[in-house]
Amino acid sequence: MKLVLMIGSGAVGKMTVGQALMEQTGLRLFHNHMMIEPVIEIFGCFNGRVINDLRETVFRAFAASGQEGLIFTYMWAFDLPSDWAYIAHLREIFDPYGTAYYCVELVAPQEVRLKRNRTENRLRHKASKRDVEVSDARLVAEDKYRLVSRPGEVPFENYIRIDNTNLSPAETAALIRERFGL
């Protein structure tokens, strides 16, 4: 089992690069909004407890499935102890299955991410982003958290940071695939 954790700020390209990586490797993609959007649709608002419960169910079932691997996208706030605990919990779920972990951190400046916040692919897969003015404001507000790691901070042996400002999703995925032999 392989778990590729793709982290980065909002609209940095986690889902889109994950889609390209899935296409290049056959690993399955579980982007964060696959749980967020249905919960918002059902409850009419964000409900973190329900989203986490659904993710937990998916992770436990996938870890035990015998599948080759999973790409999971996550916006990790390095200044929040709860996010560190969440990453540790993910490892607890996957460790019993001999999982190999890979961590990809994508970075790009805010002005690039604001442009990406309006892309057709993003808006197609993330209904909560379709009011782009509200989504832009949320993206800017989220930058109050430390969403970019410090050197040596990410606790994964297999780790790469990629500034994908000037790379296509396919080029970024190819770098990841080649670096980790996926």
CSV table of N, CA, C and O in Angstrom, one decimal, residues 19-138:
chain,number,residue,atom,x,y,z
A,19,GLN,N,-5.0,14.5,-9.9
A,19,GLN,CA,-5.7,13.9,-11.0
A,19,GLN,C,-4.7,13.4,-12.0
A,19,GLN,O,-4.8,12.3,-12.6
A,20,ALA,N,-3.7,14.3,-12.3
A,20,ALA,CA,-2.6,13.9,-13.3
A,20,ALA,C,-1.8,12.8,-12.7
A,20,ALA,O,-1.4,11.8,-13.5
A,21,LEU,N,-1.5,12.8,-11.4
A,21,LEU,CA,-0.7,11.7,-10.8
A,21,LEU,C,-1.5,10.4,-10.9
A,21,LEU,O,-0.9,9.3,-11.1
A,22,MET,N,-2.8,10.4,-10.6
A,22,MET,CA,-3.6,9.2,-10.7
A,22,MET,C,-3.6,8.7,-12.2
A,22,MET,O,-3.4,7.5,-12.4
A,23,GLU,N,-3.7,9.6,-13.1
A,23,GLU,CA,-3.6,9.2,-14.5
A,23,GLU,C,-2.3,8.5,-14.9
A,23,GLU,O,-2.2,7.5,-15.6
A,24,GLN,N,-1.2,9.0,-14.3
A,24,GLN,CA,0.1,8.5,-14.6
A,24,GLN,C,0.5,7.2,-13.9
A,24,GLN,O,1.4,6.5,-14.3
A,25,THR,N,-0.1,7.0,-12.7
A,25,THR,CA,0.3,5.9,-11.9
A,25,THR,C,-0.7,4.8,-11.6
A,25,THR,O,-0.4,3.7,-11.2
A,26,GLY,N,-2.0,5.2,-11.8
A,26,GLY,CA,-3.1,4.2,-11.4
A,26,GLY,C,-3.5,4.3,-10.0
A,26,GLY,O,-4.4,3.6,-9.6
A,27,LEU,N,-2.7,5.0,-9.1
A,27,LEU,CA,-3.1,5.2,-7.8
A,27,LEU,C,-4.5,5.9,-7.7
A,27,LEU,O,-4.8,6.7,-8.6
A,28,ARG,N,-5.3,5.7,-6.7
A,28,ARG,CA,-6.6,6.3,-6.6
A,28,ARG,C,-6.5,7.7,-6.0
A,28,ARG,O,-5.6,7.9,-5.1
A,29,LEU,N,-7.3,8.6,-6.4
A,29,LEU,CA,-7.3,10.0,-5.8
A,29,LEU,C,-8.5,10.2,-4.9
A,29,LEU,O,-9.6,9.9,-5.2
A,30,PHE,N,-8.2,10.7,-3.7
A,30,PHE,CA,-9.2,11.1,-2.7
A,30,PHE,C,-8.9,12.5,-2.4
A,30,PHE,O,-8.1,12.8,-1.5
A,31,HIS,N,-9.5,13.4,-3.1
A,31,HIS,CA,-9.2,14.8,-2.8
A,31,HIS,C,-10.2,15.3,-1.8
A,31,HIS,O,-11.3,14.8,-1.6
A,32,ASN,N,-9.7,16.2,-1.0
A,32,ASN,CA,-10.4,16.6,0.2
A,32,ASN,C,-11.9,17.0,0.0
A,32,ASN,O,-12.7,16.8,0.8
A,33,HIS,N,-12.1,17.6,-1.1
A,33,HIS,CA,-13.5,18.1,-1.4
A,33,HIS,C,-14.5,17.0,-1.8
A,33,HIS,O,-15.7,17.2,-1.9
A,34,MET,N,-14.0,15.8,-1.9
A,34,MET,CA,-14.9,14.6,-2.2
A,34,MET,C,-15.8,14.4,-1.0
A,34,MET,O,-16.9,13.8,-1.2
A,35,MET,N,-15.4,14.8,0.2
A,35,MET,CA,-16.2,14.7,1.4
A,35,MET,C,-16.8,16.0,1.7
A,35,MET,O,-18.0,16.1,2.2
A,36,ILE,N,-16.1,17.1,1.5
A,36,ILE,CA,-16.6,18.4,1.9
A,36,ILE,C,-17.9,18.8,1.1
A,36,ILE,O,-18.9,19.2,1.7
A,37,GLU,N,-17.8,18.6,-0.2
A,37,GLU,CA,-19.0,19.1,-1.1
A,37,GLU,C,-20.3,18.4,-0.8
A,37,GLU,O,-21.3,19.0,-0.6
A,38,PRO,N,-20.3,17.0,-0.6
A,38,PRO,CA,-21.6,16.4,-0.3
A,38,PRO,C,-22.1,16.8,1.1
A,38,PRO,O,-23.4,17.0,1.2
A,39,VAL,N,-21.2,17.0,2.0
A,39,VAL,CA,-21.7,17.4,3.4
A,39,VAL,C,-22.3,18.8,3.3
A,39,VAL,O,-23.4,19.1,3.9
A,40,ILE,N,-21.7,19.7,2.6
A,40,ILE,CA,-22.2,21.1,2.4
A,40,ILE,C,-23.6,21.0,1.7
A,40,ILE,O,-24.6,21.7,2.1
A,41,GLU,N,-23.7,20.2,0.7
A,41,GLU,CA,-25.0,20.0,0.0
A,41,GLU,C,-26.1,19.5,0.9
A,41,GLU,O,-27.2,20.0,0.9
A,42,ILE,N,-25.8,18.5,1.7
A,42,ILE,CA,-26.8,17.9,2.6
A,42,ILE,C,-27.1,18.8,3.8
A,42,ILE,O,-28.3,19.0,4.1
A,43,PHE,N,-26.1,19.4,4.4
A,43,PHE,CA,-26.3,20.2,5.7
A,43,PHE,C,-26.6,21.6,5.4
A,43,PHE,O,-27.0,22.4,6.3
A,44,GLY,N,-26.2,22.1,4.2
A,44,GLY,CA,-26.3,23.5,3.9
A,44,GLY,C,-25.2,24.4,4.5
A,44,GLY,O,-25.2,25.6,4.3
A,45,CYS,N,-24.2,23.7,5.1
A,45,CYS,CA,-23.0,24.4,5.6
A,45,CYS,C,-21.9,23.4,5.8
A,45,CYS,O,-22.1,22.2,5.8
A,46,PHE,N,-20.7,23.9,6.1
A,46,PHE,CA,-19.6,23.0,6.4
A,46,PHE,C,-19.8,22.4,7.8
A,46,PHE,O,-20.2,23.1,8.7
A,47,ASN,N,-19.6,21.1,7.9
A,47,ASN,CA,-19.7,20.4,9.1
A,47,ASN,C,-18.5,19.5,9.3
A,47,ASN,O,-18.5,18.4,8.8
A,48,GLY,N,-17.5,20.0,10.0
A,48,GLY,CA,-16.2,19.3,10.1
A,48,GLY,C,-16.3,17.9,10.7
A,48,GLY,O,-15.6,17.0,10.3
A,49,ARG,N,-17.2,17.7,11.7
A,49,ARG,CA,-17.3,16.4,12.4
A,49,ARG,C,-17.8,15.4,11.4
A,49,ARG,O,-17.2,14.3,11.3
A,50,VAL,N,-18.8,15.7,10.6
A,50,VAL,CA,-19.3,14.7,9.7
A,50,VAL,C,-18.3,14.5,8.6
A,50,VAL,O,-18.1,13.3,8.2
A,51,ILE,N,-17.6,15.5,8.1
A,51,ILE,CA,-16.6,15.3,7.1
A,51,ILE,C,-15.5,14.4,7.6
A,51,ILE,O,-15.1,13.5,6.9
A,52,ASN,N,-15.0,14.6,8.8
A,52,ASN,CA,-14.0,13.8,9.4
A,52,ASN,C,-14.5,12.3,9.5
A,52,ASN,O,-13.7,11.4,9.3
A,53,ASP,N,-15.7,12.2,10.0
A,53,ASP,CA,-16.3,10.8,10.1
A,53,ASP,C,-16.3,10.1,8.8
A,53,ASP,O,-16.0,8.9,8.7
A,54,LEU,N,-16.7,10.8,7.7
A,54,LEU,CA,-16.8,10.1,6.4
A,54,LEU,C,-15.4,9.8,5.9
A,54,LEU,O,-15.1,8.7,5.3
A,55,ARG,N,-14.4,10.7,6.1
A,55,ARG,CA,-13.0,10.5,5.7
A,55,ARG,C,-12.5,9.3,6.4
A,55,ARG,O,-11.8,8.4,5.8
A,56,GLU,N,-12.8,9.2,7.7
A,56,GLU,CA,-12.3,8.1,8.5
A,56,GLU,C,-12.8,6.7,7.9
A,56,GLU,O,-12.0,5.8,7.8
A,57,THR,N,-14.1,6.7,7.6
A,57,THR,CA,-14.6,5.5,7.0
A,57,THR,C,-13.9,5.1,5.7
A,57,THR,O,-13.6,3.9,5.5
A,58,VAL,N,-13.7,6.1,4.8
A,58,VAL,CA,-13.0,5.8,3.6
A,58,VAL,C,-11.6,5.4,3.8
A,58,VAL,O,-11.2,4.4,3.2
A,59,PHE,N,-10.9,6.0,4.7
A,59,PHE,CA,-9.5,5.6,4.9
A,59,PHE,C,-9.4,4.2,5.5
A,59,PHE,O,-8.6,3.4,5.0
A,60,ARG,N,-10.2,3.9,6.4
A,60,ARG,CA,-10.2,2.5,7.0
A,60,ARG,C,-10.5,1.5,6.0
A,60,ARG,O,-9.8,0.4,5.9
A,61,ALA,N,-11.5,1.7,5.2
A,61,ALA,CA,-11.9,0.7,4.1
A,61,ALA,C,-10.8,0.6,3.1
A,61,ALA,O,-10.5,-0.5,2.6
A,62,PHE,N,-10.2,1.8,2.7
A,62,PHE,CA,-9.2,1.8,1.6
A,62,PHE,C,-8.0,1.1,2.1
A,62,PHE,O,-7.4,0.3,1.4
A,63,ALA,N,-7.5,1.4,3.3
A,63,ALA,CA,-6.3,0.8,3.9
A,63,ALA,C,-6.4,-0.7,3.9
A,63,ALA,O,-5.4,-1.4,3.6
A,64,ALA,N,-7.6,-1.3,4.1
A,64,ALA,CA,-7.8,-2.7,4.2
A,64,ALA,C,-8.1,-3.3,2.9
A,64,ALA,O,-8.3,-4.6,2.8
A,65,SER,N,-8.2,-2.5,1.8
A,65,SER,CA,-8.8,-3.0,0.5
A,65,SER,C,-7.8,-3.8,-0.3
A,65,SER,O,-8.2,-4.5,-1.3
A,66,GLY,N,-6.5,-3.7,-0.1
A,66,GLY,CA,-5.6,-4.4,-1.0
A,66,GLY,C,-5.2,-3.6,-2.2
A,66,GLY,O,-4.5,-4.1,-3.1
A,67,GLN,N,-5.8,-2.4,-2.4
A,67,GLN,CA,-5.5,-1.5,-3.5
A,67,GLN,C,-4.0,-1.1,-3.5
A,67,GLN,O,-3.4,-1.2,-2.4
A,68,GLU,N,-3.5,-0.7,-4.6
A,68,GLU,CA,-2.1,-0.3,-4.7
A,68,GLU,C,-1.8,0.9,-3.9
A,68,GLU,O,-0.7,1.0,-3.2
A,69,GLY,N,-2.6,1.9,-3.9
A,69,GLY,CA,-2.3,3.1,-3.2
A,69,GLY,C,-3.4,4.2,-3.4
A,69,GLY,O,-4.2,4.2,-4.3
A,70,LEU,N,-3.2,5.3,-2.6
A,70,LEU,CA,-4.1,6.4,-2.5
A,70,LEU,C,-3.4,7.7,-2.5
A,70,LEU,O,-2.4,7.8,-1.8
A,71,ILE,N,-3.9,8.7,-3.2
A,71,ILE,CA,-3.4,10.0,-3.2
A,71,ILE,C,-4.4,10.8,-2.4
A,71,ILE,O,-5.6,10.8,-2.8
A,72,PHE,N,-4.0,11.5,-1.3
A,72,PHE,CA,-5.0,12.2,-0.5
A,72,PHE,C,-4.5,13.7,-0.5
A,72,PHE,O,-3.3,14.0,-0.1
A,73,THR,N,-5.4,14.6,-0.8
A,73,THR,CA,-5.0,16.0,-0.7
A,73,THR,C,-5.5,16.7,0.6
A,73,THR,O,-6.6,16.4,1.1
A,74,TYR,N,-4.6,17.5,1.1
A,74,TYR,CA,-4.9,18.1,2.5
A,74,TYR,C,-4.2,19.4,2.6
A,74,TYR,O,-3.1,19.6,2.2
A,75,MET,N,-4.9,20.4,3.2
A,75,MET,CA,-4.4,21.7,3.5
A,75,MET,C,-3.9,21.6,4.9
A,75,MET,O,-4.7,21.8,5.9
A,76,TRP,N,-2.6,21.4,5.1
A,76,TRP,CA,-2.0,21.2,6.5
A,76,TRP,C,-1.5,22.5,7.0
A,76,TRP,O,-0.6,23.1,6.5
A,77,ALA,N,-2.2,23.0,8.1
A,77,ALA,CA,-1.7,24.2,8.8
A,77,ALA,C,-0.7,23.8,9.8
A,77,ALA,O,-1.0,23.2,10.8
A,78,PHE,N,0.5,24.1,9.5
A,78,PHE,CA,1.7,23.6,10.4
A,78,PHE,C,1.7,24.3,11.7
A,78,PHE,O,2.3,23.8,12.7
A,79,ASP,N,0.9,25.3,11.9
A,79,ASP,CA,0.8,26.0,13.2
A,79,ASP,C,-0.3,25.5,14.0
A,79,ASP,O,-0.5,26.0,15.2
A,80,LEU,N,-1.1,24.5,13.6
A,80,LEU,CA,-2.2,24.0,14.3
A,80,LEU,C,-1.9,22.6,14.8
A,80,LEU,O,-1.7,21.6,14.0
A,81,PRO,N,-1.8,22.4,16.1
A,81,PRO,CA,-1.5,21.1,16.7
A,81,PRO,C,-2.6,20.0,16.2
A,81,PRO,O,-2.2,18.9,16.0
A,82,SER,N,-3.8,20.4,16.0
A,82,SER,CA,-4.8,19.5,15.5
A,82,SER,C,-4.5,18.9,14.2
A,82,SER,O,-4.8,17.8,13.9
A,83,ASP,N,-3.9,19.7,13.3
A,83,ASP,CA,-3.5,19.2,12.0
A,83,ASP,C,-2.4,18.2,12.1
A,83,ASP,O,-2.3,17.2,11.4
A,84,TRP,N,-1.4,18.4,13.0
A,84,TRP,CA,-0.3,17.4,13.3
A,84,TRP,C,-0.9,16.1,13.8
A,84,TRP,O,-0.5,15.0,13.4
A,85,ALA,N,-1.9,16.3,14.7
A,85,ALA,CA,-2.6,15.1,15.2
A,85,ALA,C,-3.3,14.3,14.1
A,85,ALA,O,-3.3,13.1,14.1
A,86,TYR,N,-3.9,15.0,13.2
A,86,TYR,CA,-4.6,14.4,12.1
A,86,TYR,C,-3.7,13.6,11.2
A,86,TYR,O,-4.0,12.4,10.9
A,87,ILE,N,-2.5,14.1,10.9
A,87,ILE,CA,-1.6,13.4,10.1
A,87,ILE,C,-1.1,12.2,10.9
A,87,ILE,O,-1.0,11.1,10.3
A,88,ALA,N,-0.8,12.3,12.2
A,88,ALA,CA,-0.4,11.1,13.0
A,88,ALA,C,-1.5,10.1,13.0
A,88,ALA,O,-1.3,8.9,12.9
A,89,HIS,N,-2.8,10.5,13.0
A,89,HIS,CA,-3.9,9.6,13.0
A,89,HIS,C,-4.0,8.8,11.7
A,89,HIS,O,-4.3,7.6,11.6
A,90,LEU,N,-3.8,9.5,10.6
A,90,LEU,CA,-3.7,8.9,9.3
A,90,LEU,C,-2.7,7.7,9.3
A,90,LEU,O,-3.0,6.6,8.8
A,91,ARG,N,-1.6,8.0,9.8
A,91,ARG,CA,-0.5,7.0,9.9
A,91,ARG,C,-1.0,5.8,10.7
A,91,ARG,O,-0.7,4.6,10.4
A,92,GLU,N,-1.7,6.0,11.8
A,92,GLU,CA,-2.2,5.0,12.6
A,92,GLU,C,-3.1,4.1,11.8
A,92,GLU,O,-3.2,2.8,12.0
A,93,ILE,N,-3.9,4.7,11.0
A,93,ILE,CA,-4.9,3.9,10.2
A,93,ILE,C,-4.1,3.0,9.2
A,93,ILE,O,-4.4,1.8,9.0
A,94,PHE,N,-3.1,3.6,8.5
A,94,PHE,CA,-2.4,2.9,7.4
A,94,PHE,C,-1.2,2.0,7.8
A,94,PHE,O,-0.9,1.1,7.1
A,95,ASP,N,-0.6,2.3,9.0
A,95,ASP,CA,0.6,1.6,9.4
A,95,ASP,C,0.4,0.1,9.4
A,95,ASP,O,1.3,-0.7,9.0
A,96,PRO,N,-0.8,-0.5,9.9
A,96,PRO,CA,-0.9,-1.9,10.0
A,96,PRO,C,-0.8,-2.6,8.6
A,96,PRO,O,-0.7,-3.9,8.6
A,97,TYR,N,-0.9,-1.9,7.5
A,97,TYR,CA,-0.9,-2.5,6.2
A,97,TYR,C,0.4,-2.3,5.5
A,97,TYR,O,0.5,-2.5,4.3
A,98,GLY,N,1.5,-2.0,6.2
A,98,GLY,CA,2.8,-1.9,5.6
A,98,GLY,C,2.9,-0.8,4.6
A,98,GLY,O,3.5,-0.9,3.6
A,99,THR,N,2.2,0.3,4.9
A,99,THR,CA,2.1,1.4,4.0
A,99,THR,C,3.4,2.1,3.8
A,99,THR,O,4.1,2.4,4.8
A,100,ALA,N,3.7,2.5,2.6
A,100,ALA,CA,4.9,3.3,2.2
A,100,ALA,C,4.3,4.7,2.1
A,100,ALA,O,3.3,4.9,1.3
A,101,TYR,N,4.8,5.7,2.8
A,101,TYR,CA,4.3,7.1,2.7
A,101,TYR,C,5.2,8.0,1.9
A,101,TYR,O,6.4,7.9,1.9
A,102,TYR,N,4.5,8.9,1.2
A,102,TYR,CA,5.1,9.9,0.3
A,102,TYR,C,4.4,11.2,0.6
A,102,TYR,O,3.2,11.2,0.6
A,103,CYS,N,5.2,12.2,0.8
A,103,CYS,CA,4.6,13.5,1.0
A,103,CYS,C,5.0,14.5,-0.1
A,103,CYS,O,6.2,14.7,-0.3
A,104,VAL,N,4.1,15.1,-0.7
A,104,VAL,CA,4.3,16.1,-1.7
A,104,VAL,C,3.8,17.5,-1.3
A,104,VAL,O,2.6,17.6,-1.0
A,105,GLU,N,4.6,18.5,-1.2
A,105,GLU,CA,4.2,19.8,-0.8
A,105,GLU,C,4.3,20.7,-2.0
A,105,GLU,O,5.3,20.9,-2.6
A,106,LEU,N,3.1,21.2,-2.4
A,106,LEU,CA,3.1,22.1,-3.5
A,106,LEU,C,3.0,23.6,-3.0
A,106,LEU,O,2.3,23.9,-2.0
A,107,VAL,N,3.8,24.4,-3.6
A,107,VAL,CA,3.8,25.9,-3.2
A,107,VAL,C,3.7,26.7,-4.5
A,107,VAL,O,4.2,26.4,-5.5
A,108,ALA,N,3.0,27.8,-4.3
A,108,ALA,CA,2.9,28.9,-5.3
A,108,ALA,C,2.4,30.2,-4.6
A,108,ALA,O,1.7,30.1,-3.6
A,109,PRO,N,2.8,31.3,-5.2
A,109,PRO,CA,2.4,32.6,-4.6
A,109,PRO,C,0.9,32.8,-4.6
A,109,PRO,O,0.2,32.2,-5.4
A,110,GLN,N,0.4,33.6,-3.7
A,110,GLN,CA,-1.0,33.9,-3.6
A,110,GLN,C,-1.6,34.4,-4.9
A,110,GLN,O,-2.7,33.9,-5.2
A,111,GLU,N,-0.9,35.2,-5.6
A,111,GLU,CA,-1.5,35.8,-6.8
A,111,GLU,C,-1.7,34.7,-7.9
A,111,GLU,O,-2.7,34.7,-8.6
A,112,VAL,N,-0.9,33.7,-7.9
A,112,VAL,CA,-1.0,32.5,-8.8
A,112,VAL,C,-2.2,31.7,-8.3
A,112,VAL,O,-3.1,31.2,-9.1
A,113,ARG,N,-2.3,31.5,-7.0
A,113,ARG,CA,-3.4,30.7,-6.5
A,113,ARG,C,-4.8,31.3,-6.7
A,113,ARG,O,-5.8,30.7,-6.9
A,114,LEU,N,-4.8,32.7,-6.6
A,114,LEU,CA,-6.1,33.4,-6.9
A,114,LEU,C,-6.5,33.2,-8.3
A,114,LEU,O,-7.7,33.0,-8.6
A,115,LYS,N,-5.6,33.1,-9.2
A,115,LYS,CA,-5.9,32.8,-10.6
A,115,LYS,C,-6.4,31.4,-10.8
A,115,LYS,O,-7.4,31.1,-11.4
A,116,ARG,N,-5.8,30.5,-10.1
A,116,ARG,CA,-6.1,29.1,-10.2
A,116,ARG,C,-7.5,28.8,-9.5
A,116,ARG,O,-8.2,27.8,-9.8
A,117,ASN,N,-7.9,29.7,-8.6
A,117,ASN,CA,-9.1,29.5,-7.9
A,117,ASN,C,-10.3,29.6,-8.8
A,117,ASN,O,-11.4,29.2,-8.4
A,118,ARG,N,-10.1,30.1,-10.0
A,118,ARG,CA,-11.2,30.3,-11.0
A,118,ARG,C,-11.1,29.4,-12.1
A,118,ARG,O,-11.9,29.5,-13.1
A,119,THR,N,-10.3,28.3,-12.1
A,119,THR,CA,-10.2,27.4,-13.2
A,119,THR,C,-11.4,26.5,-13.4
A,119,THR,O,-12.1,26.2,-12.4
A,120,GLU,N,-11.7,26.2,-14.6
A,120,GLU,CA,-12.8,25.3,-14.9
A,120,GLU,C,-12.8,24.0,-14.1
A,120,GLU,O,-13.8,23.6,-13.6
A,121,ASN,N,-11.7,23.4,-14.1
A,121,ASN,CA,-11.6,22.1,-13.4
A,121,ASN,C,-11.9,22.2,-11.9
A,121,ASN,O,-12.6,21.4,-11.3
A,122,ARG,N,-11.3,23.3,-11.3
A,122,ARG,CA,-11.6,23.5,-9.8
A,122,ARG,C,-13.1,23.7,-9.6
A,122,ARG,O,-13.7,23.1,-8.7
A,123,LEU,N,-13.7,24.6,-10.4
A,123,LEU,CA,-15.1,24.9,-10.2
A,123,LEU,C,-16.0,23.8,-10.5
A,123,LEU,O,-17.1,23.6,-9.9
A,124,ARG,N,-15.6,22.9,-11.4
A,124,ARG,CA,-16.4,21.7,-11.7
A,124,ARG,C,-16.5,20.8,-10.6
A,124,ARG,O,-17.5,20.2,-10.3
A,125,HIS,N,-15.4,20.6,-9.9
A,125,HIS,CA,-15.3,19.6,-8.8
A,125,HIS,C,-15.5,20.1,-7.4
A,125,HIS,O,-15.7,19.3,-6.5
A,126,LYS,N,-15.6,21.4,-7.3
A,126,LYS,CA,-15.8,22.1,-6.0
A,126,LYS,C,-16.9,23.1,-6.0
A,126,LYS,O,-16.6,24.3,-6.2
A,127,ALA,N,-18.1,22.7,-5.8
A,127,ALA,CA,-19.2,23.6,-5.9
A,127,ALA,C,-19.1,24.8,-4.9
A,127,ALA,O,-19.5,25.9,-5.2
A,128,SER,N,-18.5,24.5,-3.8
A,128,SER,CA,-18.4,25.6,-2.7
A,128,SER,C,-17.4,26.7,-3.2
A,128,SER,O,-17.3,27.7,-2.5
A,129,LYS,N,-16.7,26.5,-4.3
A,129,LYS,CA,-15.8,27.5,-4.8
A,129,LYS,C,-16.4,28.4,-5.9
A,129,LYS,O,-15.7,29.3,-6.4
A,130,ARG,N,-17.6,28.1,-6.3
A,130,ARG,CA,-18.2,28.7,-7.5
A,130,ARG,C,-18.6,30.2,-7.3
A,130,ARG,O,-18.6,30.9,-8.3
A,131,ASP,N,-18.8,30.6,-6.1
A,131,ASP,CA,-18.9,32.0,-5.8
A,131,ASP,C,-17.5,32.5,-5.6
A,131,ASP,O,-16.9,32.5,-4.5
A,132,VAL,N,-16.9,32.9,-6.7
A,132,VAL,CA,-15.4,33.1,-6.7
A,132,VAL,C,-15.0,34.3,-5.8
A,132,VAL,O,-13.9,34.3,-5.3
A,133,GLU,N,-15.9,35.3,-5.7
A,133,GLU,CA,-15.5,36.4,-4.8
A,133,GLU,C,-15.4,35.9,-3.3
A,133,GLU,O,-14.4,36.2,-2.6
A,134,VAL,N,-16.4,35.1,-2.9
A,134,VAL,CA,-16.3,34.5,-1.5
A,134,VAL,C,-15.1,33.6,-1.4
A,134,VAL,O,-14.4,33.6,-0.4
A,135,SER,N,-14.9,32.8,-2.4
A,135,SER,CA,-13.8,31.8,-2.4
A,135,SER,C,-12.5,32.5,-2.4
A,135,SER,O,-11.6,32.1,-1.7
A,136,ASP,N,-12.3,33.6,-3.2
A,136,ASP,CA,-11.1,34.4,-3.1
A,136,ASP,C,-10.8,34.9,-1.7
A,136,ASP,O,-9.7,34.9,-1.2
A,137,ALA,N,-11.9,35.5,-1.1
A,137,ALA,CA,-11.7,36.0,0.2
A,137,ALA,C,-11.3,34.9,1.2
A,137,ALA,O,-10.5,35.2,2.1
A,138,ARG,N,-11.9,33.7,1.1
A,138,ARG,CA,-11.6,32.6,2.0
A,138,ARG,C,-10.1,32.2,1.8
A,138,ARG,O,-9.4,32.0,2.7
